Short mmCIF file of C-alpha atoms in Angstrom, two decimals:
data_model
loop_
_atom_site.label_atom_id
_atom_site.label_comp_id
_atom_site.label_asym_id
_atom_site.label_seq_id
_atom_site.Cartn_x
_atom_site.Cartn_y
_atom_site.Cartn_z
CA UNK Y 1 16.69 45.74 33.26
CA UNK Y 2 18.47 43.76 34.71
CA UNK Y 3 15.28 41.92 36.02
CA UNK Y 4 13.91 41.83 32.80
CA UNK Y 5 16.68 40.74 30.95
CA UNK Y 6 16.43 36.65 33.65
CA UNK Y 7 12.42 36.69 33.81
CA UNK Y 8 13.22 36.85 29.22
CA UNK Y 9 16.05 34.27 29.75
CA UNK Y 10 13.67 32.60 32.44
CA UNK Y 11 11.12 32.85 29.98
CA UNK Y 12 13.45 31.10 26.53
CA UNK Y 13 14.05 28.35 29.12
CA UNK Y 14 10.96 26.95 29.90
CA UNK Y 15 9.90 28.32 26.44
CA UNK Y 16 12.11 26.54 24.88
CA UNK Y 17 11.69 22.72 25.64
CA UNK Y 18 7.35 23.12 24.85
CA UNK Y 19 8.95 23.89 21.56
CA UNK Y 20 10.76 21.11 20.95
CA UNK Y 21 8.28 18.98 21.80
CA UNK Y 22 5.98 20.37 18.50
CA UNK Y 23 8.39 20.06 16.67
CA UNK Y 24 8.93 17.16 17.34
CA UNK Y 25 5.42 15.52 17.76
CA UNK Y 26 5.06 17.59 14.10
CA UNK Y 27 7.59 15.35 12.35
CA UNK Y 28 7.30 12.63 13.55
CA UNK Y 29 2.77 12.23 12.29
CA UNK Y 30 4.26 13.71 8.84
CA UNK Y 31 6.79 10.69 8.83
CA UNK Y 32 4.75 8.55 9.81
CA UNK Y 33 2.26 8.66 7.71
CA UNK Y 34 3.45 5.96 4.65
CA UNK Y 35 5.40 3.35 7.29
CA UNK Y 36 1.59 3.39 10.04
CA UNK Y 37 0.26 1.85 6.54
CA UNK Y 38 2.51 -0.33 5.39
CA UNK Y 39 2.90 -1.74 8.98
CA UNK Y 40 -0.91 -2.41 8.45
CA UNK Y 41 -0.99 -4.02 5.69
CA UNK Y 42 2.04 -5.88 7.11
CA UNK Y 43 0.46 -7.47 9.70
CA UNK Y 44 -2.90 -8.30 7.98
CA UNK Y 45 -0.69 -9.96 5.81
CA UNK Y 46 0.72 -11.97 8.51
CA UNK Y 47 -1.84 -12.20 10.80
CA UNK Y 48 -4.73 -12.89 8.66
CA UNK Y 49 -4.68 -16.35 8.07
CA UNK Y 50 -5.30 -17.07 11.97
CA UNK Y 51 -8.75 -15.80 10.92
CA UNK Y 52 -8.86 -18.95 10.45
CA UNK Y 53 -9.73 -21.87 12.83
CA UNK Y 54 -8.40 -24.26 10.02
CA UNK Y 55 -6.13 -23.77 7.63
CA UNK Y 56 -7.29 -25.24 4.78
CA UNK Y 57 -10.63 -23.62 3.48
CA UNK Y 58 -14.22 -23.43 4.92
CA UNK Y 59 -17.57 -24.07 3.95
CA UNK Y 60 -15.68 -26.88 1.78
CA UNK Y 61 -13.42 -24.78 -0.40
CA UNK Y 62 -9.71 -26.84 -0.69
CA UNK Y 63 -7.64 -24.78 -1.09
CA UNK Y 64 -4.52 -25.27 -2.73
CA UNK Y 65 -0.88 -24.45 -2.65
CA UNK Y 66 1.08 -24.58 -5.14
CA UNK Y 67 4.58 -24.13 -4.88
CA UNK Y 68 4.55 -21.78 -8.16
CA UNK Y 69 7.80 -22.10 -9.75
CA UNK Y 70 10.25 -19.45 -9.25
CA UNK Y 71 13.40 -18.60 -10.57
CA UNK Y 72 13.35 -21.22 -13.61
CA UNK Y 73 16.23 -21.48 -15.32
CA UNK Y 74 15.91 -24.27 -18.41
CA UNK Y 75 14.54 -23.24 -21.48
CA UNK Y 76 11.86 -21.42 -22.71
CA UNK Y 77 9.79 -20.96 -25.81
CA UNK Y 78 7.16 -18.44 -26.51
CA UNK Y 79 4.80 -21.37 -27.76
CA UNK Y 80 3.28 -23.41 -25.04
CA UNK Y 81 1.01 -25.40 -23.73
CA UNK Y 82 -1.09 -23.70 -20.45
CA UNK Y 83 -2.58 -25.55 -17.40
CA UNK Y 84 -6.27 -24.37 -16.65
CA UNK Y 85 -5.73 -24.18 -12.55
CA UNK Y 86 -8.90 -25.20 -10.73
CA UNK Y 87 -11.02 -23.20 -8.45
CA UNK Y 88 -9.07 -22.05 -5.01
CA UNK Y 89 -6.14 -22.33 -6.34
CA UNK Y 90 -2.87 -20.97 -6.48
CA UNK Y 91 -1.99 -20.80 -9.71
CA UNK Y 92 0.65 -17.55 -9.90
CA UNK Y 93 2.39 -14.91 -8.35
CA UNK Y 94 2.11 -11.21 -9.96
CA UNK Y 95 5.57 -9.06 -9.23
CA UNK Y 96 6.52 -5.58 -10.08
CA UNK Y 97 9.10 -3.36 -8.93
CA UNK Y 98 6.74 -1.12 -7.50
CA UNK Y 99 5.43 -3.34 -5.49
CA UNK Y 100 7.14 -4.34 -2.10
CA UNK Y 101 5.63 -7.96 -1.49
CA UNK Y 102 4.84 -10.06 -4.59
CA UNK Y 103 1.58 -11.26 -4.27
CA UNK Y 104 0.16 -14.66 -5.35
CA UNK Y 105 -2.79 -15.82 -7.41
CA UNK Y 106 -5.54 -17.68 -7.32
CA UNK Y 107 -8.16 -19.02 -9.88
CA UNK Y 108 -11.51 -18.26 -8.76
CA UNK Y 109 -13.25 -15.08 -6.91
CA UNK Y 110 -13.73 -16.57 -3.37
CA UNK Y 111 -13.35 -14.28 0.01
CA UNK Y 112 -11.50 -16.63 1.42
CA UNK Y 113 -9.24 -16.83 -1.48
CA UNK Y 114 -9.40 -12.60 -0.85
CA UNK Y 115 -8.12 -13.46 2.43
CA UNK Y 116 -4.74 -15.04 0.91
CA UNK Y 117 -4.00 -13.13 -2.32
CA UNK Y 118 -5.50 -11.75 -5.51
CA UNK Y 119 -7.82 -13.35 -7.56
CA UNK Y 120 -8.21 -14.39 -11.16
CA UNK Y 121 -12.14 -14.05 -12.06
CA UNK Y 122 -12.51 -17.40 -13.41
CA UNK Y 123 -14.68 -16.10 -16.92
CA UNK Y 124 -11.23 -14.43 -17.32
CA UNK Y 125 -8.19 -15.95 -19.28
CA UNK Y 126 -5.60 -17.69 -18.44
CA UNK Y 127 -2.77 -15.80 -17.67
CA UNK Y 128 -0.59 -14.68 -21.29
CA UNK Y 129 -3.74 -16.24 -23.63
CA UNK Y 130 -5.61 -14.65 -25.82
CA UNK Y 131 -8.22 -12.04 -23.90
CA UNK Y 132 -8.53 -9.94 -20.70
CA UNK Y 133 -6.94 -11.83 -18.40
CA UNK Y 134 -8.75 -10.15 -15.04
CA UNK Y 135 -7.52 -9.93 -11.43
CA UNK Y 136 -8.51 -8.08 -8.83
CA UNK Y 137 -7.52 -8.07 -4.75
CA UNK Y 138 -8.13 -6.24 -1.41
CA UNK Y 139 -6.92 -2.71 -1.90
CA UNK Y 140 -5.42 -3.37 2.00
CA UNK Y 141 -3.27 -6.20 1.75
CA UNK Y 142 -1.72 -7.91 -1.61
CA UNK Y 143 -3.21 -4.49 -4.11
CA UNK Y 144 -2.37 -2.04 -1.26
CA UNK Y 145 0.93 -0.51 -3.27
CA UNK Y 146 -1.40 -1.20 -6.91
CA UNK Y 147 -2.24 2.94 -7.71
CA UNK Y 148 1.70 3.62 -7.48
CA UNK Y 149 2.11 1.96 -10.64
CA UNK Y 150 2.83 3.99 -13.61
CA UNK Y 151 2.54 3.82 -17.84
CA UNK Y 152 5.42 1.65 -18.42
CA UNK Y 153 5.85 -0.23 -15.21
CA UNK Y 154 6.40 -3.87 -15.69
CA UNK Y 155 5.02 -6.49 -14.51
CA UNK Y 156 6.25 -10.09 -14.37
CA UNK Y 157 3.81 -13.32 -14.01
CA UNK Y 158 5.32 -16.37 -13.00
CA UNK Y 159 3.25 -19.61 -13.23
CA UNK Y 160 3.99 -23.08 -13.17
CA UNK Y 161 3.31 -23.29 -16.87
CA UNK Y 162 5.38 -19.81 -17.86
CA UNK Y 163 6.78 -16.14 -17.16
CA UNK Y 164 4.92 -13.19 -18.68
CA UNK Y 165 5.95 -10.23 -19.17
CA UNK Y 166 3.25 -7.06 -18.77
CA UNK Y 167 3.75 -3.65 -19.33
CA UNK Y 168 1.21 -0.95 -17.64
CA UNK Y 169 -0.49 0.24 -20.89
CA UNK Y 170 -3.44 2.99 -19.04
CA UNK Y 171 -4.58 3.66 -15.78
CA UNK Y 172 -8.30 3.35 -14.80
CA UNK Y 173 -11.64 4.02 -12.54
CA UNK Y 174 -14.18 3.35 -12.33
CA UNK Y 175 -17.81 2.55 -10.70
CA UNK Y 176 -17.92 -0.81 -8.85
CA UNK Y 177 -21.58 -1.92 -11.86
CA UNK Y 178 -19.56 -1.02 -14.41
CA UNK Y 179 -18.15 -4.07 -16.06
CA UNK Y 180 -16.15 -1.93 -19.26
CA UNK Y 181 -12.97 -3.35 -18.26
CA UNK Y 182 -13.70 -6.88 -16.77
CA UNK Y 183 -15.55 -8.06 -19.28
CA UNK Y 184 -13.73 -10.32 -22.11
CA UNK Y 185 -12.01 -8.87 -24.79
CA UNK Y 186 -9.90 -10.07 -28.61
CA UNK Y 187 -7.79 -7.72 -27.40
CA UNK Y 188 -4.77 -9.82 -24.97
CA UNK Y 189 -4.18 -7.49 -21.82
CA UNK Y 190 -4.35 -7.90 -18.30
CA UNK Y 191 -6.16 -5.50 -15.76
CA UNK Y 192 -5.83 -5.82 -12.23
CA UNK Y 193 -7.89 -3.77 -10.23
CA UNK Y 194 -8.88 -3.25 -6.82
CA UNK Y 195 -11.49 -0.57 -4.32
CA UNK Y 196 -10.27 2.90 -4.26
CA UNK Y 197 -8.88 3.84 -0.62
CA UNK Y 198 -11.90 6.16 1.22
CA UNK Y 199 -10.58 6.73 4.55
CA UNK Y 200 -14.85 6.45 5.38
CA UNK Y 201 -15.37 3.08 4.81
CA UNK Y 202 -15.86 0.73 1.60
CA UNK Y 203 -15.96 2.61 -1.66
CA UNK Y 204 -18.06 2.19 -5.12
CA UNK Y 205 -15.13 3.77 -7.44
CA UNK Y 206 -12.32 0.93 -8.48
CA UNK Y 207 -9.05 1.85 -9.66
CA UNK Y 208 -7.23 -0.26 -12.04
CA UNK Y 209 -4.19 -0.58 -14.91
CA UNK Y 210 -4.76 -2.10 -18.17
CA UNK Y 211 -1.31 -4.10 -19.37
CA UNK Y 212 -0.52 -5.48 -22.80
CA UNK Y 213 1.86 -8.52 -23.09
CA UNK Y 214 5.04 -8.17 -23.92
CA UNK Y 215 6.82 -11.61 -23.22
CA UNK Y 216 5.47 -14.95 -22.91
CA UNK Y 217 8.11 -17.54 -22.32
CA UNK Y 218 6.69 -20.61 -22.06
CA UNK Y 219 9.05 -23.98 -19.97
CA UNK Y 220 9.87 -26.61 -21.93
CA UNK Y 221 10.25 -30.11 -20.21
CA UNK Y 222 12.77 -30.38 -18.28
CA UNK Y 223 15.32 -28.37 -15.77
CA UNK Y 224 13.56 -26.00 -13.44
CA UNK U 1 20.87 31.02 24.79
CA UNK U 2 18.49 34.65 24.12
CA UNK U 3 21.22 35.08 21.04
CA UNK U 4 19.39 33.46 17.77
CA UNK U 5 22.97 32.20 15.54
CA UNK U 6 22.82 30.15 19.03
CA UNK U 7 19.73 29.96 19.74
CA UNK U 8 17.86 28.29 16.18
CA UNK U 9 21.20 25.82 15.05
CA UNK U 10 20.77 24.68 19.11
CA UNK U 11 17.48 23.66 18.64
CA UNK U 12 17.25 21.97 15.47
CA UNK U 13 20.06 19.48 16.78
CA UNK U 14 18.14 19.17 19.81
CA UNK U 15 15.36 18.29 18.12
CA UNK U 16 17.80 15.01 15.81
CA UNK U 17 19.37 13.76 19.04
CA UNK U 18 14.95 13.21 20.24
CA UNK U 19 14.43 10.66 17.07
CA UNK U 20 18.86 9.92 17.50
CA UNK U 21 17.67 8.62 21.19
CA UNK U 22 14.48 6.94 20.91
CA UNK U 23 15.44 5.47 17.42
CA UNK U 24 18.80 3.81 19.75
CA UNK U 25 17.09 2.73 22.57
CA UNK U 26 14.65 0.87 19.94
CA UNK U 27 17.97 -0.90 17.83
CA UNK U 28 19.65 -1.82 21.59
CA UNK U 29 15.87 -3.09 22.38
CA UNK U 30 15.75 -4.81 19.33
CA UNK U 31 19.42 -6.76 19.65
CA UNK U 32 19.27 -7.71 23.03
CA UNK U 33 15.54 -8.43 23.06
CA UNK U 34 14.63 -9.70 19.61
CA UNK U 35 16.52 -12.57 19.32
CA UNK U 36 15.53 -16.65 18.56
CA UNK U 37 16.97 -17.26 22.38
CA UNK U 38 14.15 -14.36 24.31
CA UNK U 39 12.06 -15.39 21.99
CA UNK U 40 12.32 -19.28 22.44
CA UNK U 41 12.20 -18.27 26.23
CA UNK U 42 9.48 -16.45 25.89
CA UNK U 43 7.49 -19.25 24.53
CA UNK U 44 8.93 -22.00 27.20
CA UNK U 45 7.85 -19.02 30.29
CA UNK U 46 3.65 -18.32 28.88
CA UNK U 47 3.61 -22.52 28.38
CA UNK U 48 2.80 -21.72 24.42
CA UNK U 49 3.61 -26.12 23.25
CA UNK U 50 0.59 -27.16 26.42
CA UNK U 51 -1.43 -24.25 23.95
CA UNK U 52 -0.50 -26.01 20.91
CA UNK U 53 -1.74 -29.50 21.75
CA UNK U 54 -4.59 -28.40 23.03
CA UNK U 55 -5.84 -26.75 20.08
CA UNK U 56 -4.29 -29.45 17.60
CA UNK U 57 -6.70 -31.74 19.47
CA UNK U 58 -9.78 -29.66 19.76
CA UNK U 59 -8.99 -29.53 15.91
CA UNK U 60 -8.56 -33.25 15.17
CA UNK U 61 -11.17 -33.49 17.03
CA UNK U 62 -13.22 -31.17 15.02
CA UNK U 63 -11.81 -32.60 11.76
CA UNK U 64 -13.18 -36.19 13.46
CA UNK U 65 -16.87 -36.18 11.74
CA UNK U 66 -14.73 -35.31 7.75
CA UNK U 67 -12.15 -37.27 7.65
CA UNK U 68 -13.46 -40.14 9.77
CA UNK U 69 -10.04 -40.27 11.46
CA UNK U 70 -10.32 -40.28 15.68
CA UNK U 71 -8.33 -37.67 17.06
CA UNK U 72 -6.14 -39.87 19.23
CA UNK U 73 -4.60 -41.52 16.66
CA UNK U 74 -2.67 -38.62 16.16
CA UNK U 75 -2.23 -37.00 19.44
CA UNK U 76 -1.67 -39.95 21.27
CA UNK U 77 1.82 -39.73 19.35
CA UNK U 78 2.65 -36.44 20.02
CA UNK U 79 3.45 -34.55 23.43
CA UNK U 80 4.25 -31.18 24.40
CA UNK U 81 8.12 -31.90 23.74
CA UNK U 82 7.42 -32.59 19.82
CA UNK U 83 5.15 -30.04 20.17
CA UNK U 84 7.98 -27.80 21.47
CA UNK U 85 10.69 -28.47 19.69
CA UNK U 86 8.29 -27.36 16.29
CA UNK U 87 7.51 -24.11 17.74
CA UNK U 88 11.96 -23.75 19.06
CA UNK U 89 12.42 -24.82 14.59
CA UNK U 90 10.48 -22.52 13.38
CA UNK U 91 11.52 -19.88 16.20
CA UNK U 92 15.78 -20.42 14.97
CA UNK U 93 13.90 -20.75 11.63
CA UNK U 94 12.95 -17.19 11.81
CA UNK U 95 16.14 -15.78 12.78
CA UNK U 96 18.05 -18.20 10.52
CA UNK U 97 16.34 -16.22 8.01
CA UNK U 98 15.99 -12.77 9.19
CA UNK U 99 20.09 -12.51 9.54
CA UNK U 100 20.63 -14.09 6.31
CA UNK U 101 17.91 -12.34 4.95
CA UNK U 102 17.66 -15.79 2.73
CA UNK U 103 14.41 -17.68 2.82
CA UNK U 104 14.67 -21.08 4.88
CA UNK U 105 12.86 -23.56 4.31
CA UNK U 106 11.06 -25.40 7.14
CA UNK U 107 11.23 -28.57 7.90
CA UNK U 108 9.26 -30.11 10.82
CA UNK U 109 11.11 -32.72 12.12
CA UNK U 110 9.73 -36.37 11.01
CA UNK U 111 8.10 -38.23 14.32
CA UNK U 112 7.86 -41.82 13.81
CA UNK U 113 5.20 -42.75 16.30
CA UNK U 114 3.51 -40.57 14.68
CA UNK U 115 3.21 -41.74 11.17
CA UNK U 116 3.28 -45.29 12.93
CA UNK U 117 -0.19 -44.32 15.33
CA UNK U 118 -2.08 -43.30 11.84
CA UNK U 119 -0.99 -46.59 9.82
CA UNK U 120 -2.41 -48.78 12.72
CA UNK U 121 -6.00 -46.89 12.91
CA UNK U 122 -5.98 -47.41 8.97
CA UNK U 123 -4.91 -50.66 8.82
CA UNK U 124 -6.88 -51.77 12.04
CA UNK U 125 -9.91 -49.97 10.00
CA UNK U 126 -9.13 -51.12 6.84
CA UNK U 127 -8.94 -55.54 8.15
CA UNK U 128 -11.95 -54.48 10.12
CA UNK U 129 -14.62 -53.29 7.12
CA UNK U 130 -12.03 -55.36 4.66
CA UNK U 131 -11.08 -52.85 2.38
CA UNK U 132 -7.70 -54.38 0.40
CA UNK U 133 -5.08 -52.40 0.35
CA UNK U 134 -3.69 -51.05 -2.20
CA UNK U 135 -2.98 -47.41 -4.42
CA UNK U 136 -5.55 -45.54 -3.40
CA UNK U 137 -5.66 -46.82 0.76
CA UNK U 138 -1.66 -46.42 0.26
CA UNK U 139 -2.69 -42.54 -0.91
CA UNK U 140 -4.92 -41.53 1.04
CA UNK U 141 -2.34 -43.08 3.74
CA UNK U 142 -0.07 -40.59 2.39
CA UNK U 143 -2.74 -37.93 2.32
CA UNK U 144 -3.47 -38.57 6.18
CA UNK U 145 -0.18 -38.45 7.37
CA UNK U 146 1.05 -35.65 5.12
CA UNK U 147 -1.94 -33.81 5.91
CA UNK U 148 -1.81 -34.52 9.98
CA UNK U 149 2.27 -33.09 9.87
CA UNK U 150 1.19 -29.36 7.71
CA UNK U 151 -1.68 -29.09 10.32
CA UNK U 152 1.16 -29.06 13.25
CA UNK U 153 2.70 -26.98 10.96
CA UNK U 154 0.53 -24.87 11.31
CA UNK U 155 -0.48 -24.71 14.24
CA UNK U 156 3.46 -24.95 15.88
CA UNK U 157 4.36 -21.39 14.12
CA UNK U 158 3.30 -19.36 16.46
CA UNK U 159 5.15 -15.96 15.16
CA UNK U 160 4.11 -16.26 11.67
CA UNK U 161 6.74 -17.25 10.08
CA UNK U 162 5.49 -18.65 7.22
CA UNK U 163 2.96 -15.84 6.10
CA UNK U 164 5.58 -13.71 6.63
CA UNK U 165 7.86 -15.71 4.51
CA UNK U 166 5.29 -16.09 1.95
CA UNK U 167 4.36 -12.21 1.34
CA UNK U 168 8.27 -11.49 1.39
CA UNK U 169 7.55 -9.28 4.53
CA UNK U 170 10.85 -11.45 5.96
CA UNK U 171 13.15 -10.94 3.19
CA UNK U 172 12.41 -6.90 3.90
CA UNK U 173 12.46 -6.47 7.41
CA UNK U 174 15.72 -8.83 7.34
CA UNK U 175 17.75 -5.66 5.69
CA UNK U 176 17.18 -3.82 8.20
CA UNK U 177 17.52 -6.87 10.82
CA UNK U 178 20.79 -8.70 9.82
CA UNK U 179 22.31 -5.00 10.12
CA UNK U 180 21.31 -3.56 13.21
CA UNK U 181 24.62 -3.54 15.50
CA UNK U 182 25.79 -1.88 12.40
CA UNK U 183 22.58 0.51 12.79
CA UNK U 184 22.31 1.45 16.44
CA UNK U 185 26.81 2.54 16.96
CA UNK U 186 25.67 4.73 13.35
CA UNK U 187 22.97 6.21 15.83
CA UNK U 188 25.38 6.51 19.02
CA UNK U 189 28.05 7.92 16.67
CA UNK U 190 26.28 9.88 14.75
CA UNK U 191 24.07 11.36 18.25
CA UNK U 192 27.94 12.32 19.69
CA UNK U 193 28.65 14.26 16.50
CA UNK U 194 25.40 16.15 16.77
CA UNK U 195 26.55 16.48 20.95
CA UNK U 196 30.12 18.15 19.03
CA UNK U 197 28.71 20.06 17.48
CA UNK U 198 26.02 21.68 20.13
CA UNK U 199 29.00 21.96 22.30
CA UNK U 200 30.77 23.89 19.28
CA UNK U 201 27.78 26.39 18.59
CA UNK U 202 27.90 27.33 22.97
CA UNK U 203 31.27 27.40 22.88
CA UNK U 204 31.05 30.68 24.35
CA UNK U 205 28.92 29.18 27.20
CA UNK U 206 29.20 25.27 27.34
CA UNK U 207 27.40 24.50 30.07
CA UNK U 208 24.20 25.35 28.14
CA UNK U 209 25.12 22.44 26.20
CA UNK U 210 24.17 20.37 29.49
CA UNK U 211 20.71 22.34 29.18
CA UNK U 212 20.23 21.07 25.27
CA UNK U 213 21.20 17.93 25.70
CA UNK U 214 19.25 17.35 29.30
CA UNK U 215 15.89 18.51 27.02
CA UNK U 216 16.92 16.20 24.39
CA UNK U 217 17.33 13.81 26.88
CA UNK U 218 13.98 14.42 28.70
CA UNK U 219 11.67 14.58 25.49
CA UNK U 220 12.75 11.72 24.11
CA UNK U 221 12.60 9.90 27.73
CA UNK U 222 8.78 11.02 28.15
CA UNK U 223 7.84 10.25 24.80
CA UNK U 224 8.67 6.87 25.32
CA UNK U 225 7.62 6.69 28.42
CA UNK U 226 4.01 8.06 28.86
CA UNK U 227 3.20 6.42 25.48
CA UNK U 228 5.17 2.61 26.59
CA UNK U 229 2.68 3.40 30.13
CA UNK U 230 -0.64 3.91 28.03
CA UNK U 231 -0.06 0.53 26.21
CA UNK U 232 1.19 -1.87 29.08
CA UNK U 233 -1.43 0.01 31.30
CA UNK U 234 -5.10 -0.16 29.14
CA UNK U 235 -3.43 -3.68 27.72
CA UNK U 236 -3.67 -2.42 23.99
CA UNK U 237 -1.94 -5.58 22.48
CA UNK U 238 -4.99 -7.21 23.78
CA UNK U 239 -7.74 -5.78 21.50
CA UNK U 240 -6.29 -7.67 18.69
CA UNK U 241 -8.04 -9.80 16.51
CA UNK U 242 -5.97 -12.90 16.37
CA UNK U 243 -7.94 -15.76 16.91
CA UNK U 244 -5.80 -18.66 17.53
CA UNK U 245 -4.60 -18.18 20.91
CA UNK U 246 -0.80 -19.52 21.11
CA UNK U 247 -0.39 -17.01 18.10
CA UNK U 248 -2.69 -14.56 20.28
CA UNK U 249 -0.15 -15.68 23.57
CA UNK U 250 3.22 -15.37 21.64
CA UNK U 251 2.09 -12.76 20.04
CA UNK U 252 0.49 -10.59 22.65
CA UNK U 253 3.40 -11.33 25.29
CA UNK U 254 6.52 -10.69 22.85
CA UNK U 255 5.15 -6.98 22.02
CA UNK U 256 4.36 -6.53 25.66
CA UNK U 257 7.53 -7.93 27.05
CA UNK U 258 9.39 -4.84 24.21
CA UNK U 259 7.62 -2.30 25.43
CA UNK U 260 8.08 -2.50 29.01
CA UNK U 261 12.04 -3.24 27.90
CA UNK U 262 11.41 0.40 25.85
CA UNK U 263 9.46 1.87 28.93
CA UNK U 264 12.11 0.80 31.61
CA UNK U 265 15.05 2.79 29.00
CA UNK U 266 13.70 5.61 28.50
CA UNK U 267 12.36 6.28 32.07
CA UNK U 268 16.59 5.54 32.80
CA UNK U 269 17.18 8.47 29.53
CA UNK U 270 13.80 10.76 31.92
CA UNK U 271 16.27 11.04 34.32
CA UNK U 272 19.22 11.40 33.08
CA UNK U 273 17.51 14.54 31.16
CA UNK U 274 16.63 16.35 34.32
CA UNK U 275 19.37 15.54 36.27
CA UNK U 276 21.72 17.43 33.77
CA UNK U 277 18.93 20.20 33.48
CA UNK U 278 19.58 20.69 36.62
CA UNK U 279 23.06 21.01 36.85
CA UNK U 280 22.58 22.97 33.91
CA UNK U 281 20.45 25.48 36.71
CA UNK U 282 23.43 24.65 39.39
CA UNK U 283 26.28 25.95 37.49
CA UNK U 284 24.13 28.78 35.89
CA UNK U 285 22.96 30.07 39.68
CA UNK U 286 27.12 29.64 40.16
CA UNK U 287 28.58 31.30 38.04
CA UNK U 288 25.76 34.00 38.23
CA UNK U 289 26.60 33.83 41.91
CA UNK U 290 30.52 34.39 41.41
CA UNK U 291 30.58 37.27 38.90
CA UNK U 292 28.58 39.80 41.19
CA UNK U 293 30.85 38.61 44.21
CA UNK U 294 34.11 39.07 41.74
CA UNK U 295 31.61 42.78 40.51
#
């Protein structure tokens, strides 16, 4: 009986490290799902510029990296002048509590621009203007957190002519050939969209949000 | 050890200790190795400045047909020492941002030789072509000088500070980096508390604590050593698609260095785990022999 007891004790001593090992691996895999996505996004953002041999655009595309006013402390007005950007110009920055990172917005859609930030369709209206403002970005970089937006979330867009606040009012999903959310409209709204995440490759589905404009602050001339 | 009331809590604490040991080692390694001084030493050891110089030369040569400015106008005025100073300044700026949590604006050191060289080229060209040195000429000259500085900045940014700062990544990382000392001490303190709890749970047979701590060290050492060895032996980081050679070299050498340090410490942790287990087995045998002779 003493032998059996000793054998039992030995078995426990041998099995225990394996139990600890499997528990650790299981916990690690579960805990690392979200951080590994974030690390991938950060790596994409950090090294993405290196896909270019030159700092400026290739194929004749001149990309203008404007400094967008971030902490404007001067007077504002709810009416003002819009400053229309040129193609490939950085003209806005999207901020939201739901996003960990600020998203730069370029005017126009181009493969290179999508690698530097979100792109606004040049057929849509400027941020803060009447009509449909349509902005899209890749789901594995700048709009990786778009799916976390909920109805009621606040989105702030800073431009060099003003700061505009939107509130999410609708979550949308549509096929890539379906234009109903990206066409011009009379209603003033902001449409943000990206590809739906698909582990097996690129997706034909798009997800996004429609937001209503809640506040306009045009910068008046003076302190910036 | 066979009692469920002591086995289960000891098992849970052992699992927690594995993670705490790995995290503590990681924090210590980051605290010691991820510093401006070490990063600068690494770039100098890998001769990053000469890679940057060579890449700049290739770039300006490639751009000659577009800009009309020959590479010599730039390269004759800058040398590897200047490049080295810009690379080091970028690194120091990055770590200053990481420590303070605030985005520090990088200002490239002026190079009067470079400005004079470009100006001389423009002046000679204008004189030979009979071009009037009017406002347009001055504007073009200023744009070329600004562009030269911008390009040198971009090529010297080997740790991608500007990208990380622009996208707000640096602000996120600095929240951990700026408190790394506190976090390290906290991890070690929590590990000590867990070991004390383990002692209390197994107070009737304290030598079992050697077994549990030994198991935690062994498994932590295993998890730290073998994946690191795989990353090093398979040259894993070489597979990253980073087209700028200087960034590739800086990134891969930093990652291999950190991985080596991580693995080395975990080999020590693994050894400590094995020693604890051997000590436990020896003590156990001695106690059993003592009991049998007492009987």
